[in-house]
XYZ file of C-alpha atoms in Angstrom:
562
model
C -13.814 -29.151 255.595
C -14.150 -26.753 252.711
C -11.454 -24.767 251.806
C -13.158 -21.340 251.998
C -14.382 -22.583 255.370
C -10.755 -23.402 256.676
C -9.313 -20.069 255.661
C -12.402 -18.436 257.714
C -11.391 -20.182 260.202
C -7.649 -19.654 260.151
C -7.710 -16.109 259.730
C -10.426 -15.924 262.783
C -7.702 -17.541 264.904
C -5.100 -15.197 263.584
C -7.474 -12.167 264.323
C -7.996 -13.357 267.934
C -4.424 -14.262 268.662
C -2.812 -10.624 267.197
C -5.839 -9.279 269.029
C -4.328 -10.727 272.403
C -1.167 -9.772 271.567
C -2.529 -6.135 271.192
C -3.882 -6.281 274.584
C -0.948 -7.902 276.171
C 1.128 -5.796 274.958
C -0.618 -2.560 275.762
C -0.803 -3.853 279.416
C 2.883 -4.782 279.402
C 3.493 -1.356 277.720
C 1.249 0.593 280.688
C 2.851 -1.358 283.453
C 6.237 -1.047 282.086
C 8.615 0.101 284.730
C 5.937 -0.510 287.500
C 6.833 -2.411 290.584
C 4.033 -4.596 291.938
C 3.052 -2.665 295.136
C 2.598 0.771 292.440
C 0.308 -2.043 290.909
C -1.437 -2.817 293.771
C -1.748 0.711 294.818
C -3.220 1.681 291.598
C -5.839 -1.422 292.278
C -5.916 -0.627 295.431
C -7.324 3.139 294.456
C -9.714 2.241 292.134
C -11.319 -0.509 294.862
C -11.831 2.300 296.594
C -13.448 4.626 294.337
C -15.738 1.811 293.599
C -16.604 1.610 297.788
C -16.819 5.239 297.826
C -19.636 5.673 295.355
C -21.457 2.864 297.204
C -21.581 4.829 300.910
C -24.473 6.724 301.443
C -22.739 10.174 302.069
C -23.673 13.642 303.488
C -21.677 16.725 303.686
C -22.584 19.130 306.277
C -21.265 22.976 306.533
C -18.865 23.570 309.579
C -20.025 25.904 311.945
C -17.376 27.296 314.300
C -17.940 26.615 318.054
C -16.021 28.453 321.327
C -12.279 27.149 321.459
C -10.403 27.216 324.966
C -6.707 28.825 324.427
C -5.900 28.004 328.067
C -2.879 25.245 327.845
C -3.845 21.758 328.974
C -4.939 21.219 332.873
C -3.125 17.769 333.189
C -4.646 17.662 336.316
C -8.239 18.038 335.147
C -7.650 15.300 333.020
C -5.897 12.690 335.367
C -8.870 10.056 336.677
C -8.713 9.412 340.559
C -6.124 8.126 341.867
C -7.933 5.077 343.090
C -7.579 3.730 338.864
C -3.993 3.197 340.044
C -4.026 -0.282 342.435
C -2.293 -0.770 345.451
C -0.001 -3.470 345.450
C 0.916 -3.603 349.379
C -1.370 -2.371 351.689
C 0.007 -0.331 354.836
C -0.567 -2.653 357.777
C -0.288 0.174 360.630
C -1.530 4.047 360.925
C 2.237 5.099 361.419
C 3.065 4.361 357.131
C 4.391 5.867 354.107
C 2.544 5.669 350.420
C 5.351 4.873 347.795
C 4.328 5.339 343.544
C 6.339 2.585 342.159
C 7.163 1.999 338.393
C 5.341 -0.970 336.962
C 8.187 -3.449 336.143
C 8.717 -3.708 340.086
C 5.621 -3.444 341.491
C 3.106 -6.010 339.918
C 2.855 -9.509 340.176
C 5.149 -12.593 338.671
C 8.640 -11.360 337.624
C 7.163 -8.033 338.052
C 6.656 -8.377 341.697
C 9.999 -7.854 343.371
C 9.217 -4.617 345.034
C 6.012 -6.060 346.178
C 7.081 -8.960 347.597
C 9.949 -7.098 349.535
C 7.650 -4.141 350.900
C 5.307 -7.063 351.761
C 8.016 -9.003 354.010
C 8.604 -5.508 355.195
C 5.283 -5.223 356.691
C 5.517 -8.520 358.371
C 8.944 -7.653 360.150
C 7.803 -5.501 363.059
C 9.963 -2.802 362.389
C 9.433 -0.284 364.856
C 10.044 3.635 363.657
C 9.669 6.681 366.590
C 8.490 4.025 368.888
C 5.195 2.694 367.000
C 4.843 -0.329 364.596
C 5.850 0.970 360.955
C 4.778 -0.059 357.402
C 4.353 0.669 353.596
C 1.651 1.622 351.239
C 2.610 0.703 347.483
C 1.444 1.973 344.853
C 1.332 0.597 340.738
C 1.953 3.309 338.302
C 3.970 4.242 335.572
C 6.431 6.649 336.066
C 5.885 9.318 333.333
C 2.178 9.253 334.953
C 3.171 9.148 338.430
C 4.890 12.476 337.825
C 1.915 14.047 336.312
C -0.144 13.383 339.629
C 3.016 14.659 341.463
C 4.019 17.603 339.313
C 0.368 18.633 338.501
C -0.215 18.326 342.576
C -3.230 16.034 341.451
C -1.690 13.258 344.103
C 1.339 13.737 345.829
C 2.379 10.563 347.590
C 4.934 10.455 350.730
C 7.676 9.071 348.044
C 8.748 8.097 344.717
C 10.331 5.301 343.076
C 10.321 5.416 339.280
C 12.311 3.266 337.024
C 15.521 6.175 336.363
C 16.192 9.521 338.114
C 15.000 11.383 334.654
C 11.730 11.680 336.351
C 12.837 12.352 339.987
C 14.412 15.358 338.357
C 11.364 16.830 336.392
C 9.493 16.233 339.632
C 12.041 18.579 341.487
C 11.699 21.729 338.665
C 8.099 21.268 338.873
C 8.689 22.639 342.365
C 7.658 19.738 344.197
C 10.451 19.501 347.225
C 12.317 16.505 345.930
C 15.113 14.546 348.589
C 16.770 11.600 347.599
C 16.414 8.923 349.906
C 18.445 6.274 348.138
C 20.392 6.519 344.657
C 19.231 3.011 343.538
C 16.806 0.499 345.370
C 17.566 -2.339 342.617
C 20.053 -2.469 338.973
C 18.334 -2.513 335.604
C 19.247 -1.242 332.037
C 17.749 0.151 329.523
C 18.509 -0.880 325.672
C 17.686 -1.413 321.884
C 16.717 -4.575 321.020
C 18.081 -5.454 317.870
C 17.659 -8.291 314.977
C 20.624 -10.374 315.057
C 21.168 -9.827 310.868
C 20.604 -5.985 311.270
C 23.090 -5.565 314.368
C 25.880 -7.702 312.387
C 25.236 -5.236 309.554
C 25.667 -1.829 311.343
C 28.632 -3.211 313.060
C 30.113 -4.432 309.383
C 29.667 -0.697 308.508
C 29.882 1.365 311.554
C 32.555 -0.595 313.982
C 29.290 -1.078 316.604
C 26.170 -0.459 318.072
C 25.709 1.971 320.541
C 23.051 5.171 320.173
C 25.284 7.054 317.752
C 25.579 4.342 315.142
C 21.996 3.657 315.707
C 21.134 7.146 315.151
C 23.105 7.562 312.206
C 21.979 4.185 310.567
C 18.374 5.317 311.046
C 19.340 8.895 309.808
C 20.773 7.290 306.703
C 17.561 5.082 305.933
C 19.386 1.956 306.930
C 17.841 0.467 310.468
C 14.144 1.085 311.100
C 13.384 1.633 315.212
C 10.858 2.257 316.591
C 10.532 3.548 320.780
C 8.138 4.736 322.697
C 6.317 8.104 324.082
C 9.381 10.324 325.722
C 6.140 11.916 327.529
C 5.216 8.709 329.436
C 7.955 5.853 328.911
C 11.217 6.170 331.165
C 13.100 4.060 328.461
C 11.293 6.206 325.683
C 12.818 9.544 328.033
C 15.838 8.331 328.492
C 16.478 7.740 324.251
C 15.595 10.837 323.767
C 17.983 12.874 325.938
C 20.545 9.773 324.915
C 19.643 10.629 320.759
C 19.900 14.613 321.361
C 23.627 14.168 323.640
C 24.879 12.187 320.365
C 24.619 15.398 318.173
C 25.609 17.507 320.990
C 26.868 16.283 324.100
C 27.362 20.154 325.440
C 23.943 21.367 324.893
C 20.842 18.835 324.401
C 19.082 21.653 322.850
C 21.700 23.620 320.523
C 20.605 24.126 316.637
C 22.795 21.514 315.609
C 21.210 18.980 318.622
C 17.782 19.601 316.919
C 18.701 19.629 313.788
C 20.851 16.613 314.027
C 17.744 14.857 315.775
C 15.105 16.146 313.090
C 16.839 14.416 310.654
C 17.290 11.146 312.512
C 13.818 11.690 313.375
C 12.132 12.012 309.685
C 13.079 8.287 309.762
C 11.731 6.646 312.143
C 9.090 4.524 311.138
C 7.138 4.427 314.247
C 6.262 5.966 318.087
C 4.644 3.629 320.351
C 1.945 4.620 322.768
C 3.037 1.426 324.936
C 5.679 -1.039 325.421
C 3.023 -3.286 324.185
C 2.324 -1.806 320.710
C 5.888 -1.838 320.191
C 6.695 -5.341 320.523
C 3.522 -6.466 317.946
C 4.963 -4.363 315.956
C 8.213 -6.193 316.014
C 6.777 -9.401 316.000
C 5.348 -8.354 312.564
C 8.208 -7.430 310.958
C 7.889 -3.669 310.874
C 11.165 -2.936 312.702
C 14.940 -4.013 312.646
C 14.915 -2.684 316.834
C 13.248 -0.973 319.666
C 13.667 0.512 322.991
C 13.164 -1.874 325.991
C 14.783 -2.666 329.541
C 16.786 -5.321 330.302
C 14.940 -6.998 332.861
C 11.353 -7.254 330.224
C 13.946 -8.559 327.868
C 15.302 -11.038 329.851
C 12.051 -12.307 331.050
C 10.450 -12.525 327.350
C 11.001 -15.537 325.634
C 10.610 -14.897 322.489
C 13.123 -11.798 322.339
C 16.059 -14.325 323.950
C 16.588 -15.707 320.084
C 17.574 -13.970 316.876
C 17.893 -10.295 318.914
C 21.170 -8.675 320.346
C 20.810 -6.393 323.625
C 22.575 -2.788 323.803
C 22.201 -0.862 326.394
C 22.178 3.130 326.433
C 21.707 6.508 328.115
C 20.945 6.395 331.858
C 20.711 3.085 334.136
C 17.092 2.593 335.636
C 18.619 1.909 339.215
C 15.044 3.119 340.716
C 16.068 5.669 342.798
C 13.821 6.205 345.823
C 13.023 9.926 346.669
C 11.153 11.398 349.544
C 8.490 14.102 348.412
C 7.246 17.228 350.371
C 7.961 18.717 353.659
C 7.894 14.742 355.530
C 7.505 14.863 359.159
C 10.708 13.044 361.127
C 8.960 9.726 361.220
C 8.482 9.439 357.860
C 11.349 10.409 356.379
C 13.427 7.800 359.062
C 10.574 5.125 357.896
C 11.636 5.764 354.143
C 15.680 5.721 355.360
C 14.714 2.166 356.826
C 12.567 0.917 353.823
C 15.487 1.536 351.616
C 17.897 0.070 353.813
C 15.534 -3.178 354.393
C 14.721 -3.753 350.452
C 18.679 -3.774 349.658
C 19.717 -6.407 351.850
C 21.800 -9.034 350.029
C 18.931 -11.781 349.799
C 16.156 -9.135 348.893
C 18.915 -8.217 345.810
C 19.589 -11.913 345.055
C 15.451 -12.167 344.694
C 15.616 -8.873 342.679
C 18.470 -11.114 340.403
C 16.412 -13.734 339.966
C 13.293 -11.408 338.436
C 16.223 -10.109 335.936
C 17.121 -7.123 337.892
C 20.900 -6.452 338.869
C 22.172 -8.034 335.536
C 24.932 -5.888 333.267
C 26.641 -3.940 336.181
C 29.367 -2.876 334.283
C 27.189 -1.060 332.430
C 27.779 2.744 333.684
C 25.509 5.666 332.514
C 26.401 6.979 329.408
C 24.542 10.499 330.048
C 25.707 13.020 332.545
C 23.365 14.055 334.857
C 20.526 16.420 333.003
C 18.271 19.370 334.630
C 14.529 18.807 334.840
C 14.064 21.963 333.393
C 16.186 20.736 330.168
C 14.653 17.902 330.447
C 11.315 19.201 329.892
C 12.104 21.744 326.897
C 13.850 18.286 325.246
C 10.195 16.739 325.354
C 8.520 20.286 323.946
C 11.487 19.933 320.721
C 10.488 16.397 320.296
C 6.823 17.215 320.305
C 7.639 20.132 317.793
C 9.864 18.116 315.481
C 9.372 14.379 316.008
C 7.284 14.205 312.485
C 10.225 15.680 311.094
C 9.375 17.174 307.751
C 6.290 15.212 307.019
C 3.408 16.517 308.787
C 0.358 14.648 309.399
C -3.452 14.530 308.354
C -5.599 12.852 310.319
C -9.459 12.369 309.953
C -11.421 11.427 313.149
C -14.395 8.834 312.300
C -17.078 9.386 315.124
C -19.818 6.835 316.198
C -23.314 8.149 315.855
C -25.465 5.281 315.852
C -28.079 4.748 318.466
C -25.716 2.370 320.771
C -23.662 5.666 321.220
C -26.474 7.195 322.982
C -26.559 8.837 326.556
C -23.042 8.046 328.250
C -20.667 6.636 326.046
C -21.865 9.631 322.933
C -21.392 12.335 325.688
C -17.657 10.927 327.005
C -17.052 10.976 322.988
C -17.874 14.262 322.581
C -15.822 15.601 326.393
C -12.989 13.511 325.247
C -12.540 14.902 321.601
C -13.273 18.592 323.014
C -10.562 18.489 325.778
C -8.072 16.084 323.838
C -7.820 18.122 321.111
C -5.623 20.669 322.588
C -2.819 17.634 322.738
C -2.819 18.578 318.528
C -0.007 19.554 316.822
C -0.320 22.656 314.937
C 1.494 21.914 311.861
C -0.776 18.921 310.948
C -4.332 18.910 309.253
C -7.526 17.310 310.655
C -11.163 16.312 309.485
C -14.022 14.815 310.732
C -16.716 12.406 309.793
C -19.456 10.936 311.444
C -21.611 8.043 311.004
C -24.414 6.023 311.663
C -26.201 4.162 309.199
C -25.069 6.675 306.393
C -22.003 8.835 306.396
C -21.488 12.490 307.273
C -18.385 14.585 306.512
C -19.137 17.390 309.417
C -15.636 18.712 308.735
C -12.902 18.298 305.305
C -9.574 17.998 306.062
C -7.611 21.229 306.847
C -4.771 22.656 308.453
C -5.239 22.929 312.160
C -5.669 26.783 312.992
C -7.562 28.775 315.131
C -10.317 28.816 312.102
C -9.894 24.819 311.992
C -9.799 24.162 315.450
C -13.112 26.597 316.082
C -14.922 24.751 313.351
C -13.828 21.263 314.425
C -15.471 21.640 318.254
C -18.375 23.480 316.139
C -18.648 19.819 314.546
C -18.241 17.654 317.963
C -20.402 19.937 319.705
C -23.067 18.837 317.284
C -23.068 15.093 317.140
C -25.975 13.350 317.990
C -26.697 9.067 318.478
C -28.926 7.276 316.474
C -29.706 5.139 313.824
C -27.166 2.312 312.719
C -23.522 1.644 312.664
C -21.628 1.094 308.954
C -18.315 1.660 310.920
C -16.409 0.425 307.802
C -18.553 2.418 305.088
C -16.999 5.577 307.530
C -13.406 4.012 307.244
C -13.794 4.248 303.370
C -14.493 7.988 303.597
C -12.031 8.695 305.721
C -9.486 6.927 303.672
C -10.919 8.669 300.419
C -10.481 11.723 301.811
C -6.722 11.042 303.245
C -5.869 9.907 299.964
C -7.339 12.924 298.070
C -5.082 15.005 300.780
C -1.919 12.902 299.863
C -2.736 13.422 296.004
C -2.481 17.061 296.533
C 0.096 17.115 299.442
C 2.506 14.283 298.448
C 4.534 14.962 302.353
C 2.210 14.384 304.493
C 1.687 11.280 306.706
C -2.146 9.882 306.505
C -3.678 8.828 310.220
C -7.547 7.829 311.259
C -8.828 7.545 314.673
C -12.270 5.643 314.940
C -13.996 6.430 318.209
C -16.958 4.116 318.728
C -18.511 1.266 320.436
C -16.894 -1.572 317.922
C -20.179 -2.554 317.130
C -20.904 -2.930 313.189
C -24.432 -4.036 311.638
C -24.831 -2.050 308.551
C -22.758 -1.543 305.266
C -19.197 -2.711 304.356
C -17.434 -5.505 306.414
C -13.803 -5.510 307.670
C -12.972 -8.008 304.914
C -14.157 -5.710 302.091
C -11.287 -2.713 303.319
C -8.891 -4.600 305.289
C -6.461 -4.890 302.009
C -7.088 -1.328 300.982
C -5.680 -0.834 304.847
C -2.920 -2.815 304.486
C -1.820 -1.354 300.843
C -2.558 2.266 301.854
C -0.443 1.396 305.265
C -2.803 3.922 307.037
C -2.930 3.334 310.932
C -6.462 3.046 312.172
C -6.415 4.489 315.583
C -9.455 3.134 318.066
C -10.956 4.162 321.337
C -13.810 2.274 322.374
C -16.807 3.758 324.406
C -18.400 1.001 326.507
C -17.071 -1.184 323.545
C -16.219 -4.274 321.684
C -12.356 -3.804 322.232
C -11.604 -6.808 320.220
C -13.592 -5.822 317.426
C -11.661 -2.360 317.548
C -8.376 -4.207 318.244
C -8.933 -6.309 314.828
C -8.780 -2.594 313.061
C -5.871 -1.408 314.968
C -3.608 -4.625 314.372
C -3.571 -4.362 310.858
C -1.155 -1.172 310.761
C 0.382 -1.614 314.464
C -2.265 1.184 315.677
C -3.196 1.225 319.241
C -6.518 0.584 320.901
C -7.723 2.534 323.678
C -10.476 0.763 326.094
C -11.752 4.457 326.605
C -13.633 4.247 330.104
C -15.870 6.981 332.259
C -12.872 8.012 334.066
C -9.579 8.118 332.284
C -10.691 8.274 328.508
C -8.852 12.515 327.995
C -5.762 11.546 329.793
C -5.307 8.492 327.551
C -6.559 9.860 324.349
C -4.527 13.173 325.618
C -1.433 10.803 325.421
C -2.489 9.095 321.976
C -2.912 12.660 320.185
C 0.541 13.794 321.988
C 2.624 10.777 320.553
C 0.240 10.317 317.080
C -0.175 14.261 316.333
């Protein structure tokens, strides 16, 4: 090769190498002092600027509609009692209908109480001279006390999992007589990762409800529990969590205070049991709330998790409700005695009941009335100092039509009154295209007025892009948290499940997972899995949303969420 041609061709390869050098060292330089999830977050952002200016998207002006300032009728939003099923069928006219707690009253090692008030029925037991029997019914407690207190459905008795309930039930002004103290023994506890339970005993001495609390309150232990609104065990750690900062007065300024801090921690508030656990299983949390006898009976807890109990034992007390005529109330005296013979408690053993009897309740006895204000505080301050924003993402296609559009629009209308008034909301709806009916704002009167302007005024057809929505929604959250770094970003996507336009689930699910938004679904004569597949990225619940019970569940959703 020539030599003018060689030095050509050296200093090319000198020009190209400094130039990489430039460039490497200009990204090195702009990512200096970056960990890799800011990287991805940055990526993240710009992946979904790029989405965003590839939605087809509309922007409608609000237009206020006529708010109801009456407080919630619970009632009017409990479905008919028949949603609940009996379990044990009264087998004579001379009977007594019992609401029993779940974990007692299903099937399998959830049976116990079943199977007992079934042998019951078979054992001719004779009460003011006629053939007696039982009528049980499956229901959780928190709910069972809304029928009760709300006088929806008062039963002839009451058996929920801890007396918490039997107390609210008796300030409600429901006449309230205990029948029997316990009816079979179970505990309620935090479940705990074997590493993280070593390590708050190593620095704390041990576990109990005040180390948890303060481990959590010092951003070392992240617990989840679940709705103090619905969930005995979630009730019962929330009175137990209040009595550790002030075991004189649950609701004293330095109680609340005490708690608000604790609370702006806590990573997560389950709608279910269910949620919870998946979210364990994923790795979200170090511990969560659960009684002993679902622990026991779940495999998959028994290894690499440590068992604590707290607060009040879940003894299921039995209480007799209402002005009872004599027969009843001496049926009820004879049901309790019957269902705590020796071999009917041995059974109850074998289910996981009656395990850790030592364990003695760690709570004093607490008012109903108390009771009640503790779950107004935790409604007030359980987002602690970050307040949320939360954009509902409606279904407008033409599958929404008739029905399922219509429960939509009832549910959102009536639900909304379950909103916090410290957070911010928004509203977009879709359908082949994208509509924002509503930016984000704080929740006011003004707010609220416009937002049931903007249900009032959805209408079905067209297509679905349910994930081209998902990108607005998330544009807009992240536009929020740009401008208010505090708050905590939340969508709820209300539809059928059913996608056949636009972006896919695969194009968004890692802007999901970076932005760690929960994705909140409630189906409408839907594709629950398809809706579930959303949810499960973040730990967000579903909700099968059907004709009858779709406000009181999406009531409870916006009470623990918002």
């Amino acid at each position: 090769m020539p030599r003018k041609s060689k030095f050509f061709l050296i200093s090319g390869i000198i020009v190209v190498f400094v130039f990489i050098m430039v460039y490497a060292g200009v990204s090195l330089t702009s990512n200096f002092g970056k960990s890799n999830a800011q990287i991805t977050t940055e990526e993240a952002a710009k992946k979904l600027k790029k989405l965003y200016s590839d939605v087809s998207i509309a922007t409608e002006t609000p237009v206020k509609g006529q708010i109801d300032l009456n407080p919630v009728d619970v009632a009017a939003s409990l479905p008919d009692i028949s949603k609940f099923p009996i379990t044990v069928n009264n087998t004579t006219d001379n009977f007594v209908e019992i609401f029993s707690s779940t974990e007692k009253s299903g099937t399998g090692v959830d049976g116990w109480l079943t199977e007992v008030a079934t042998e019951f029925n078979k054992a001719n037991i004779v009460v003011n001279g006629k053939p007696a029997s039982v009528k049980i019914r499956n229901i959780a407690s928190g709910t069972a006390a809304d029928y009760i207190k709300s006088a929806k459905y008062v039963p002839d008795a009451f058996t929920p999992s801890n007396e918490l309930w039997g107390e609210m039930v008796k300030a409600s002004g429901v006449k309230t007589q205990l029948v029997a103290k316990r009816l079979t023994g179970n505990v309620p506890g935090i479940v705990i990762t074997k590493s993280k339970y070593d390590a708050i005993v190593g620095k704390y001495g041990s576990v109990n409800v005040k180390t948890v609390t303060d481990a959590i309150a010092n951003n070392e232990f992240a617990m989840g529990y679940t709705d103090p609104f619905a969930s005995s065990t979630g009730l019962n750690f929330l009175v137990t969590a209040l009595s550790t900062f002030d075991s004189s007065n649950l609701l004293s300024d330095k109680a609340v205070q005490g708690f608000e801090k604790f609370q702006s921690n806590v990573p997560f508030i389950a709608s279910t049991t269910i949620q919870m656990r998946d979210a364990a299983k994923s790795g979200a949390l170090d511990g969560f709330v659960l009684e002993y006898q679902t622990y026991v009976n779940t495999a998959d807890l028994k290894t690499g998790f440590v068992f604590t109990p707290f607060g009040v034992r879940h003894d299921s007390p039995l209480y007799a409700l209402g002005d009872l005529p004599q027969n009843k109330s001496e049926l009820l005296t004879k049901f309790s005695e019957f269902v705590t013979q020796d071999k009917y408690q041995k059974t109850a053993q074998q289910k996981g009941f009656n395990s850790l009897e030592e364990y003695k309740s760690e709570v004093a006895a607490v008012d109903g009335n108390l009771l009640s204000s503790a779950q107004k505080v935790w409604k007030e301050k359980k987002d602690g100092s970050k307040p949320i924003a939360a954009v509902f993402v409606t279904d407008v296609s033409g599958s929404m039509a008739g029905v399922p559009i219509n429960r939509l629009k009832e549910s959102l209308i009536k639900g909304q009154k379950y909103l916090g008034k410290n957070n911010s909301i928004g509203l977009v709806s879709y359908s082949s295209g994208v509509t924002i009916k509503l930016p984000i704002g704080k929740y006011d009167t003004t707010q609220q007025s416009m937002f049931v302007g903007a249900v009032n005024s959805l209408q079905a057809s067209g297509g679905t892009a349910t994930f081209d929505a998902i990108i607005v929604a998330m544009k807009m959250l992240q536009d929020e948290v740009a401008a208010n770094p505090g708050i905590k970003p939340i969508i709820f996507v209300l539809s059928d499940g059913e996608t056949n336009e636009g972006h896919s689930l695969n194009d968004i699910k890692g802007l999901i997972e970076t932005f760690k938004i929960p994705i909140y679904t409630v189906g409408y004569n839907a594709n629950i899995k398809a809706l579930q597949s959303i949810s499960s990225i973040n730990e967000a619940a579903s909700i099968n949303a059907d004709t009858d019970d779709v406000v009181y569940k999406l009531g409870n959703l916006f009470n623990v969420q918002m």
